[in-house]
Tab-separated table of C-alpha atoms in Angstrom:
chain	number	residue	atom	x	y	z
U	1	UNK	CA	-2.854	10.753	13.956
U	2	UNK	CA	-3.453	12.270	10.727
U	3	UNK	CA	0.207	13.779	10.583
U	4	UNK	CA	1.427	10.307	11.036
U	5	UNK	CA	-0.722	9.050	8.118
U	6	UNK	CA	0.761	11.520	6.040
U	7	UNK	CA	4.203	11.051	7.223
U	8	UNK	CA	3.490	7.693	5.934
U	9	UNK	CA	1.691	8.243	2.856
U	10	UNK	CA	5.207	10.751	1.977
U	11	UNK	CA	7.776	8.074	3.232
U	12	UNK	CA	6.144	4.940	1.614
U	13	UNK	CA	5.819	7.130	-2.101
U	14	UNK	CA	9.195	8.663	-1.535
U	15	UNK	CA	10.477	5.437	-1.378
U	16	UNK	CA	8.511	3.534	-3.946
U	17	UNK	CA	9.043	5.852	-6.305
U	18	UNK	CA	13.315	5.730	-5.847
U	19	UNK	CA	12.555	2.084	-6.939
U	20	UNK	CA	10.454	2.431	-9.759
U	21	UNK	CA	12.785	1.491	-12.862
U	22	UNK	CA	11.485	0.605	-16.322
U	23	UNK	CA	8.531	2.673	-16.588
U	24	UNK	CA	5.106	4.208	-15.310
U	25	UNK	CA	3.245	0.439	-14.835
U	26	UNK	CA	6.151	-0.085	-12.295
U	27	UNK	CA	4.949	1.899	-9.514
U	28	UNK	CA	1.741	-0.289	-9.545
U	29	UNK	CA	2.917	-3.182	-8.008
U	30	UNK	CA	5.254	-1.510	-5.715
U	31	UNK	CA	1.753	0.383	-4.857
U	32	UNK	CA	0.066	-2.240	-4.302
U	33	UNK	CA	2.554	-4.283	-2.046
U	34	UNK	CA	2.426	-0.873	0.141
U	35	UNK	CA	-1.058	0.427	0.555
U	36	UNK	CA	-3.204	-2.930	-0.349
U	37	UNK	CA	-0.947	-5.789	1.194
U	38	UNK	CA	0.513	-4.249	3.615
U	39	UNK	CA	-0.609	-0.862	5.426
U	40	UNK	CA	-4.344	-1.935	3.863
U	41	UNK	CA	-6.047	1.009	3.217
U	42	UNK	CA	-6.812	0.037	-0.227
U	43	UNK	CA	-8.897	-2.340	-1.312
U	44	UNK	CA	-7.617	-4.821	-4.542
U	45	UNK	CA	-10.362	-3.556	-6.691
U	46	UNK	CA	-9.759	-0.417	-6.485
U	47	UNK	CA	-6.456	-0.141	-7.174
U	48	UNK	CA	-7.451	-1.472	-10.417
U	49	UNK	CA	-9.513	1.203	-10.692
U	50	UNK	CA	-6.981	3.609	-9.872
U	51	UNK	CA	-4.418	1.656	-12.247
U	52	UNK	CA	-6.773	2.408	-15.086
U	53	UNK	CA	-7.544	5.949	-14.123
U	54	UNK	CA	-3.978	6.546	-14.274
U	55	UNK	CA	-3.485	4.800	-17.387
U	56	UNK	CA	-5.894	6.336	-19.202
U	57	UNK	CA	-5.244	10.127	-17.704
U	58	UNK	CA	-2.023	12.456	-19.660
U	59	UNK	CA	1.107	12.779	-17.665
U	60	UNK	CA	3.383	10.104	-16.275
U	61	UNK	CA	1.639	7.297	-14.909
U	62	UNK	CA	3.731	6.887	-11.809
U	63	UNK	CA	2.526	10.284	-10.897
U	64	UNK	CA	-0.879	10.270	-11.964
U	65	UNK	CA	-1.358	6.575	-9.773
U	66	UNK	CA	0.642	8.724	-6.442
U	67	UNK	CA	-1.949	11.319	-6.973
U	68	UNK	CA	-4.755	9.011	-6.506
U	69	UNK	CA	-3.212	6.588	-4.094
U	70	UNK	CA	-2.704	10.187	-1.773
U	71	UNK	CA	-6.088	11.565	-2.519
U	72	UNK	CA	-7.543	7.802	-1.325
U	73	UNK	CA	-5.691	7.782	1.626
U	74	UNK	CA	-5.842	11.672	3.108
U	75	UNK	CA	-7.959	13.865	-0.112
U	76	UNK	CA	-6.439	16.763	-1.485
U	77	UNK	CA	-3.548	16.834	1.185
U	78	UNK	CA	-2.779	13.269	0.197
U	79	UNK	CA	-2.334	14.023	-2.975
U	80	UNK	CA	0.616	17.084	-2.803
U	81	UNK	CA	1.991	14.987	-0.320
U	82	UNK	CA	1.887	11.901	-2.426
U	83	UNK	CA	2.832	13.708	-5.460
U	84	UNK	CA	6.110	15.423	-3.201
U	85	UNK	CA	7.128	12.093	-2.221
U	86	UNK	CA	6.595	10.776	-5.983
U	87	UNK	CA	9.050	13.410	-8.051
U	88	UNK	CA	11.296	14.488	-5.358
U	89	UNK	CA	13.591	10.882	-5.941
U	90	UNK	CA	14.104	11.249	-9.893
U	91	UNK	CA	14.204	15.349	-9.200
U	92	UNK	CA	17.208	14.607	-6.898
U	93	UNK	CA	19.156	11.737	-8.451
U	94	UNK	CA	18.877	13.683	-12.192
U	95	UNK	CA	20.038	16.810	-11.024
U	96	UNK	CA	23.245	15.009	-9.506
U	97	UNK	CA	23.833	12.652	-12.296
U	98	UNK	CA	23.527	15.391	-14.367
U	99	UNK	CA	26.921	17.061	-12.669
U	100	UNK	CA	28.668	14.354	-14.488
U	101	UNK	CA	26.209	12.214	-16.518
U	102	UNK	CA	28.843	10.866	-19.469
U	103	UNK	CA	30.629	8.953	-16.437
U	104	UNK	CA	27.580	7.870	-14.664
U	105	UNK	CA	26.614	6.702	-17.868
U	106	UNK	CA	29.305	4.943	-19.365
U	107	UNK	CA	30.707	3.087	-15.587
U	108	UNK	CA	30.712	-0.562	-16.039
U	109	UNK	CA	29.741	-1.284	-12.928
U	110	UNK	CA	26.605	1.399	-12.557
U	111	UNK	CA	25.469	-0.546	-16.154
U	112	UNK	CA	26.092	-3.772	-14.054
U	113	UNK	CA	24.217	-3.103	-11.186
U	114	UNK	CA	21.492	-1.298	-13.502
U	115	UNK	CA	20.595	-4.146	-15.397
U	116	UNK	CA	20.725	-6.644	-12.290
U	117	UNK	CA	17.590	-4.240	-10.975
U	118	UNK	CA	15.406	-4.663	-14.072
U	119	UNK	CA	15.506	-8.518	-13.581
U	120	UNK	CA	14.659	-7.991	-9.893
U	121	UNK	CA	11.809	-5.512	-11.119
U	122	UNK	CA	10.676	-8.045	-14.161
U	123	UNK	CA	10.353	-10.125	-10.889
U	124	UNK	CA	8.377	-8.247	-8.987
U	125	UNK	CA	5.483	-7.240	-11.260
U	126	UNK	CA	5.139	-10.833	-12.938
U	127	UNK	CA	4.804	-11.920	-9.222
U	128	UNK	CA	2.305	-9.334	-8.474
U	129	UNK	CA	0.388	-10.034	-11.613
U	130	UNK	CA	-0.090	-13.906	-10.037
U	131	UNK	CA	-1.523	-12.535	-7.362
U	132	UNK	CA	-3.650	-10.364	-8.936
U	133	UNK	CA	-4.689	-12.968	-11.402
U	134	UNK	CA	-5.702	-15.023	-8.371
U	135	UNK	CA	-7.815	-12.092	-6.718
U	136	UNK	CA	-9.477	-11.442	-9.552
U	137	UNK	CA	-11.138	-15.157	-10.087
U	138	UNK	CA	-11.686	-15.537	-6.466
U	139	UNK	CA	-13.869	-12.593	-6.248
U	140	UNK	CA	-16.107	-14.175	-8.746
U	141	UNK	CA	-16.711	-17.418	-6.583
U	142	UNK	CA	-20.210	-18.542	-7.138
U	143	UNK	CA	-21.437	-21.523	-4.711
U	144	UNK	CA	-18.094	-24.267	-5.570
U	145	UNK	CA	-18.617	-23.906	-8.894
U	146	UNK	CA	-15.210	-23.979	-10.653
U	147	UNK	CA	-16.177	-22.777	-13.718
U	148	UNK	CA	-18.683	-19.952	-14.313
U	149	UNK	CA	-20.015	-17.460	-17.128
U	150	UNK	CA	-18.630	-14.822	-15.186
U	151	UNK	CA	-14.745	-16.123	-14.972
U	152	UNK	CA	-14.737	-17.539	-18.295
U	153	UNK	CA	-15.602	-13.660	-19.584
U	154	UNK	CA	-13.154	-12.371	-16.996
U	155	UNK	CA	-10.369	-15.052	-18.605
U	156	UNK	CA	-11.091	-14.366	-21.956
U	157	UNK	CA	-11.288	-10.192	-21.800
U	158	UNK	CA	-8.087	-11.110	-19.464
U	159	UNK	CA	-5.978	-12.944	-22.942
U	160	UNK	CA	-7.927	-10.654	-25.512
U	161	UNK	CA	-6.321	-7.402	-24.068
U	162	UNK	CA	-3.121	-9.359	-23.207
U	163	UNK	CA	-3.168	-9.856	-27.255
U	164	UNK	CA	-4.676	-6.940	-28.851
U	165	UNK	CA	-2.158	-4.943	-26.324
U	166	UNK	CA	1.411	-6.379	-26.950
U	167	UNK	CA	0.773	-8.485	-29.969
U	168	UNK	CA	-1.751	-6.322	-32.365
U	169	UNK	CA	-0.358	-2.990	-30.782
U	170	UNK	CA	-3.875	-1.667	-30.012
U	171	UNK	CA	-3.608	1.689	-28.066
U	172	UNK	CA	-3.946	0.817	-24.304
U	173	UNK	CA	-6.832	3.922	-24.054
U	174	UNK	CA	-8.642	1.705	-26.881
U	175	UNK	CA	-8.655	-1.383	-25.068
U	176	UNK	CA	-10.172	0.116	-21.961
U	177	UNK	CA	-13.040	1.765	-23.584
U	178	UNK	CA	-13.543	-1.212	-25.236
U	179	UNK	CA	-14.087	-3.389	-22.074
U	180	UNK	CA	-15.669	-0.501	-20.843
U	181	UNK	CA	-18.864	-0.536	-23.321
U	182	UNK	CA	-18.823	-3.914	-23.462
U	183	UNK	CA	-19.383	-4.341	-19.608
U	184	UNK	CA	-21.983	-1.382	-20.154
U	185	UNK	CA	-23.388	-3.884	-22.518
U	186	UNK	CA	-23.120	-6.597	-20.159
U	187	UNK	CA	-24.605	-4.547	-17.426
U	188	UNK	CA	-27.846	-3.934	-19.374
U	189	UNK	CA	-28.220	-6.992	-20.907
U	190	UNK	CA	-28.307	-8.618	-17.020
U	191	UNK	CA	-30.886	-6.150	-16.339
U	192	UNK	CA	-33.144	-6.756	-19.305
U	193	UNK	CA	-32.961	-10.337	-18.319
U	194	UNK	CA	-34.094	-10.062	-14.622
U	195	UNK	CA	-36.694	-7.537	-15.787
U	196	UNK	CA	-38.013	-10.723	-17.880
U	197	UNK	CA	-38.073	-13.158	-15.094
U	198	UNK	CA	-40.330	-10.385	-13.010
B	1	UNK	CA	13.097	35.171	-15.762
B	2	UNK	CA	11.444	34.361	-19.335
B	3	UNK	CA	12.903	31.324	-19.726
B	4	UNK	CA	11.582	29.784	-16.743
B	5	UNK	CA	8.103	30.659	-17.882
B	6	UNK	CA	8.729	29.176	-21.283
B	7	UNK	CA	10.452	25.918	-19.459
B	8	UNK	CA	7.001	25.948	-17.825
B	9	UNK	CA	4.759	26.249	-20.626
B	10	UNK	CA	6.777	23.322	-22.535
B	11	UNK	CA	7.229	20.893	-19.915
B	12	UNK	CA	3.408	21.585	-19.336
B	13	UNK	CA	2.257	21.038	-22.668
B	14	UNK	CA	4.663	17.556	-22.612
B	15	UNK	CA	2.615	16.480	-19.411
B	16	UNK	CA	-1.179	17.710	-20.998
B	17	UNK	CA	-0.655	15.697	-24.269
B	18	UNK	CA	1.423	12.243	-23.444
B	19	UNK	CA	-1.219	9.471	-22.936
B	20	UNK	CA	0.318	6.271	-22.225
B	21	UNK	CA	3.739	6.461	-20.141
B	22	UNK	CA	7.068	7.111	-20.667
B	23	UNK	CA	7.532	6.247	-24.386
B	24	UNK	CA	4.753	8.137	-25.790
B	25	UNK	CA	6.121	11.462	-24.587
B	26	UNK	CA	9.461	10.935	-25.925
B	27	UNK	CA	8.080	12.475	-29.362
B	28	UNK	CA	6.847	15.336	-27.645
B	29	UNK	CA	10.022	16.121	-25.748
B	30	UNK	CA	12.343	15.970	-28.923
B	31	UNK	CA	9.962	18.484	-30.292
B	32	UNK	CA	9.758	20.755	-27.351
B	33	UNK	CA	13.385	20.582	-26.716
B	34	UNK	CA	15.219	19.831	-29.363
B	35	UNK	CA	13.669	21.406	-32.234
B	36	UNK	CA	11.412	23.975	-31.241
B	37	UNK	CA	13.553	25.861	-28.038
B	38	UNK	CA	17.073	24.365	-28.699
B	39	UNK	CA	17.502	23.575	-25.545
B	40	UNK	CA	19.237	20.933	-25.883
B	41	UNK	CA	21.368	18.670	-29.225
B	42	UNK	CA	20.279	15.278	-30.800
B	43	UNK	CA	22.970	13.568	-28.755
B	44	UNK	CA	21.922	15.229	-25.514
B	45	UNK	CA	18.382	14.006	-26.251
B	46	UNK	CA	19.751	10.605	-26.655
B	47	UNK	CA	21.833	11.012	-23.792
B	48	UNK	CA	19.075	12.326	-21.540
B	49	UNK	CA	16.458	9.385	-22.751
B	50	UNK	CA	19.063	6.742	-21.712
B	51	UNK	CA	20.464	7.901	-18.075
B	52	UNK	CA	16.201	8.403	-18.187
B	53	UNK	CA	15.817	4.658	-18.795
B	54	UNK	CA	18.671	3.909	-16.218
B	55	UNK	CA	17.528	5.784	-13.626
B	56	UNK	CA	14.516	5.305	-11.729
B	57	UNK	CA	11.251	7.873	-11.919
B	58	UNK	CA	8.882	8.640	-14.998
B	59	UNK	CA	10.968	9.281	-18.001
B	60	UNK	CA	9.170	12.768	-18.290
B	61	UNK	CA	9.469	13.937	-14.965
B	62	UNK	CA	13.875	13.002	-15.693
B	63	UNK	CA	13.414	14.418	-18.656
B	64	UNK	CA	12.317	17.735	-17.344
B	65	UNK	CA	14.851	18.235	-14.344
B	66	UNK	CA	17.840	17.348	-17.016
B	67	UNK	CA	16.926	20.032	-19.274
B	68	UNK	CA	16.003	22.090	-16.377
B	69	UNK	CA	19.327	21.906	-15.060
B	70	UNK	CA	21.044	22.607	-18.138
B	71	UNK	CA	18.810	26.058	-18.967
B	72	UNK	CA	18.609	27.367	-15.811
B	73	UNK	CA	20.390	25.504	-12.936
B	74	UNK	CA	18.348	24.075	-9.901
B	75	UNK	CA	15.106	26.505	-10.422
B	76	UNK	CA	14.645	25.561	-13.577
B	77	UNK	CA	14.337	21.676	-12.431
B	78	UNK	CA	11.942	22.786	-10.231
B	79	UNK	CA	9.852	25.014	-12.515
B	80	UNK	CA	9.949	22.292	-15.579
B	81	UNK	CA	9.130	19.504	-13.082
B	82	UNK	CA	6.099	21.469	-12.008
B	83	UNK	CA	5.079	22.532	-15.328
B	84	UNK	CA	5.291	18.332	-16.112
B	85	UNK	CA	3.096	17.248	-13.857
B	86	UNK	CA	0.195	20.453	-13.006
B	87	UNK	CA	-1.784	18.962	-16.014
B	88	UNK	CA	-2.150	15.547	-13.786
B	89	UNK	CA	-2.531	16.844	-10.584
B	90	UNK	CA	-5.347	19.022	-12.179
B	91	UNK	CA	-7.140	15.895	-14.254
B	92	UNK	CA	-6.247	13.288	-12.282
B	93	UNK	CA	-7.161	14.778	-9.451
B	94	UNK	CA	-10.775	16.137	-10.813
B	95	UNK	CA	-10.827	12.274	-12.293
B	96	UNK	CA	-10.220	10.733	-9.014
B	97	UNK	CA	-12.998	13.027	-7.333
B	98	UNK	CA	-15.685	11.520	-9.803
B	99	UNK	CA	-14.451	8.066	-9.248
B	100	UNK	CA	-15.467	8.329	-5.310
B	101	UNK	CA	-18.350	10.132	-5.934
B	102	UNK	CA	-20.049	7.723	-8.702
B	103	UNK	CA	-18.659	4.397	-8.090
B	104	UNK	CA	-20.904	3.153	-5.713
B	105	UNK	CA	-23.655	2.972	-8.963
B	106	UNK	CA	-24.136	0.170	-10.572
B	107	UNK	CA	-23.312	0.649	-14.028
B	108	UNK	CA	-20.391	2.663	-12.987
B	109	UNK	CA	-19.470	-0.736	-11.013
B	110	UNK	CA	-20.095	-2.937	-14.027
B	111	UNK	CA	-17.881	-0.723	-16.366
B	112	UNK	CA	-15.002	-1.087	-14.063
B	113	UNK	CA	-15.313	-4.638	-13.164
B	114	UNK	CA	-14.796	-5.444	-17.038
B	115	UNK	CA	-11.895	-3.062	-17.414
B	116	UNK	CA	-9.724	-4.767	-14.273
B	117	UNK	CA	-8.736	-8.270	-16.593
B	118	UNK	CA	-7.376	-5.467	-19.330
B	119	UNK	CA	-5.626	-3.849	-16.593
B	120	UNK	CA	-4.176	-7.022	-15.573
B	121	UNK	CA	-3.420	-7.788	-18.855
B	122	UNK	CA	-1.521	-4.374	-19.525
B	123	UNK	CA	0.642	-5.095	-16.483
B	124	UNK	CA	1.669	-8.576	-17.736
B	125	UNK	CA	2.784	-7.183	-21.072
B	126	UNK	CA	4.985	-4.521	-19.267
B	127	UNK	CA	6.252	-7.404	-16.591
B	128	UNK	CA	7.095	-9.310	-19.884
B	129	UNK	CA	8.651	-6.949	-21.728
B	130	UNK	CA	11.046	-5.941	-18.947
B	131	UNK	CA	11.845	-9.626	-18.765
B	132	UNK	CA	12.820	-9.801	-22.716
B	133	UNK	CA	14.902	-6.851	-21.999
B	134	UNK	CA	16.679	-7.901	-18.958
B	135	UNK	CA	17.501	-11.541	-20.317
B	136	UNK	CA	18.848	-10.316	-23.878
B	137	UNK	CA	22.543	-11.161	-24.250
B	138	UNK	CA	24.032	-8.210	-25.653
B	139	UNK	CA	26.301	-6.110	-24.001
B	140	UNK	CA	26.217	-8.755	-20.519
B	141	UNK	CA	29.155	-10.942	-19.651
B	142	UNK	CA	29.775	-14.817	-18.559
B	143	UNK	CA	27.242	-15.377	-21.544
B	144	UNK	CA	28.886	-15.265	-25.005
B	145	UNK	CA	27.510	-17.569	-27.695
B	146	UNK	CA	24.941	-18.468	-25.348
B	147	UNK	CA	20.925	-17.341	-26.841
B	148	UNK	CA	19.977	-15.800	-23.032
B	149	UNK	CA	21.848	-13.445	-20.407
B	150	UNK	CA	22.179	-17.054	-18.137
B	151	UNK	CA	23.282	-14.645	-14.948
B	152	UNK	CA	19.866	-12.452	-15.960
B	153	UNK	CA	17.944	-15.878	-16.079
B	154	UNK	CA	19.158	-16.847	-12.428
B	155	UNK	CA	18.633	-13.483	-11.106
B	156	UNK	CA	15.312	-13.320	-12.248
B	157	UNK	CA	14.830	-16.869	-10.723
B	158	UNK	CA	15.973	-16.108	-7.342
B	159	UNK	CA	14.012	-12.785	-7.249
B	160	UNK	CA	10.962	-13.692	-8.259
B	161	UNK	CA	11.413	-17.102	-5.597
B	162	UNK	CA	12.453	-14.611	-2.999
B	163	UNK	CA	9.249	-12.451	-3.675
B	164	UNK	CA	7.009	-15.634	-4.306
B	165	UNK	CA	8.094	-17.536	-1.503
B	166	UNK	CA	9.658	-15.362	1.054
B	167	UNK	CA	7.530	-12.463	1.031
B	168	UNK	CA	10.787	-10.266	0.339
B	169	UNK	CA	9.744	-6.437	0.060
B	170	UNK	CA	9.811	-5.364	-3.613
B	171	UNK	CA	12.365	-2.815	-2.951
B	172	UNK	CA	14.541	-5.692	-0.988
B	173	UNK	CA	14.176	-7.548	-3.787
B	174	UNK	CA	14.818	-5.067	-6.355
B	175	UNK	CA	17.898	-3.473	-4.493
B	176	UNK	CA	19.393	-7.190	-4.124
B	177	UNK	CA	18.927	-8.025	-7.846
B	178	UNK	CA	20.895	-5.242	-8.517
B	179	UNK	CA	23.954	-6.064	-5.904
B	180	UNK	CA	23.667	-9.865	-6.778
B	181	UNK	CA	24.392	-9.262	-9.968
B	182	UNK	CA	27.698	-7.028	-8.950
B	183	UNK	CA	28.919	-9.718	-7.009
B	184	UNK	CA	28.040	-12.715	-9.685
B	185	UNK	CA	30.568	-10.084	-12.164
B	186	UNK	CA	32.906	-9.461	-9.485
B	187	UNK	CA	33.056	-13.552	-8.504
B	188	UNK	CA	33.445	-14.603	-11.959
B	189	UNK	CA	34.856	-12.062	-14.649
């Protein structure tokens, strides 16, 4: 049984990570469809979790999110095995475009093809990001009511690190520890206030 | 037998110091491997960043097997690979280890509740910049004069319906953006 978990774990990052064009926050998505969606053996919240670990860790993200996704799933044999699955693709496909990489890169049709896959994969995450979007007010549901303190601070932290990330060019590690301390702020603040009420 | 070593101990340092993804390591490669071992010219840099940005896989990781290849042939992929990612098996690893242990707490919880949105938000911005990319009109066809890549517009459309709608597998949809896109060219031009 646990073989087949990791024959799965290997397969399902081998194959993600032939797909994942355009960069580390690719592989989240296509990590998320796998092991949240689908096989379920992550929960939505934590992949978050994971997202930002990987984020905010040095190294290629698409590695550093296999390496957690593995470890989840089976611990430290997870995580070679996720990791194997993760850089044997690019190892393999480099080392034989690199036979004769001034064709490869100059074919028409390869260029073609190439940037027909980036729409598909601009695709893919803004779907996934709808979804996500939609998990993340759900889970903060509070007896029918629509609106709430806690989703209008979700909705606004949600558009201020949209903003301060692509339009102010704030260093993604600075935006995390930002929303970090303030929900460290946040969390005290609650307690003080029930504290009060006692 | 030295040069692997020192193909090691570069690739290593690229994967210890890039925070951030692909782009931020690009610095740190050009200095590793263009100016400081030689290893490879300006124009095989540039080379080697764009089959990195056609291809998929971490731009570090292609980065590493290319000039692998080049030094030493198929060990020293291998060896500059590993030395790319030990750093984040070792951090990320130790990181992930701590997560499990201390995120059952409470303030633990309420850190990483407030840092999912910016997550969120940091996945948009890459989702959107890929768009911008994909739907520029340079170098496309079927679209001159025109502000947008029209064939990149409908593309997009039916992939993200197909995804949306259909439940198509990323990949799926990914692999048949890719061919539509052949056979729009192949229709038309």
């Amino acid at each position: 049984m646990n073989n087949k978990k990791l024959l799965t774990l290997f397969l399902a990052t081998l194959k993600i990570s032939a797909f994942t064009f355009g960069g580390g926050f690719v592989i989240i998505p296509l990590l998320r469809r796998k092991f949240v969606e689908e096989l379920k053996w992550i929960d939505e919240e934590e992949m978050l979790d994971l997202t930002a670990i990987a984020q905010s860790s040095p190294g290629a993200v698409a590695v550093n999110a296999s390496i957690l996704v593995g470890y989840r799933v089976a611990g430290l044999t997870g995580a070679v095995v996720s990791v194997l699955g993760t850089v044997i693709p690019p190892l393999f496909i480099i080392s034989v475009i690199s036979l004769f990489y001034q064709a490869f890169r100059d074919n028409k049709y390869v260029n073609i093809v190439m940037a027909g896959m980036l729409c598909g994969v601009a695709a893919v995450i803004l779907d996934v990001v709808i979804s996500m979007i939609g998990v993340l007010f759900k889970a903060k549901s509070a007896g029918g009511k629509v609106i709430t303190v806690d989703r209008v601070i979700s909705a606004v932290m949600l558009t201020g690190a949209f903003v301060a990330g692509r339009y102010l060019k704030i260093n993604i590690i600075f935006i995390i520890l930002f929303c970090g301390f303030f929900g460290l702020a946040q969390h005290f603040y609650k307690k003080a206030k029930e504290k009060k009420k006692l | 037998m030295k040069l692997l070593i020192d193909l090691f101990l570069s690739f290593f340092q690229i994967g210890l110091l890039s925070f951030g993804g692909g782009y931020a390591a690009m610095p740190l490669i050009k200095e590793q491997v263009v100016e400081l071992h030689g290893w490879l010219s300006m124009s095989g840099f540039a080379d080697i960043i764009t089959i990195a940005e056609m291809t998929p896989g971490p731009v570090a990781i292609n980065c590493a097997t290319f000039v692998g290849i080049q030094v030493a042939g198929i060990p020293g992929a291998v060896i500059a690979t590993l030395g790319c990612i030990a750093p984040s098996c070792l951090i990320v690893t130790a990181l992930a280890w701590v997560y499990y242990k201390y995120k059952g707490l409470d303030t633990v919880k309420a850190v990483l509740a407030s840092i999912r949105p910016a997550i969120i938000a940091m996945i948009a911005s890459a989702g959107l910049s890929l768009l911008e990319l994909s739907v520029r009109p340079e170098g496309s066809f079927l679209c001159e004069g025109l502000p947008v890549n029209i064939v990149a517009v409908i593309v997009f459309a039916l992939a993200f319906l197909a995804g949306k709608k259909f439940k198509a597998s990323p990949i799926s949809v990914i692999a048949g953006s890719g061919v539509l896109t052949l056979l729009i060219y192949l229709v038309f031009v």
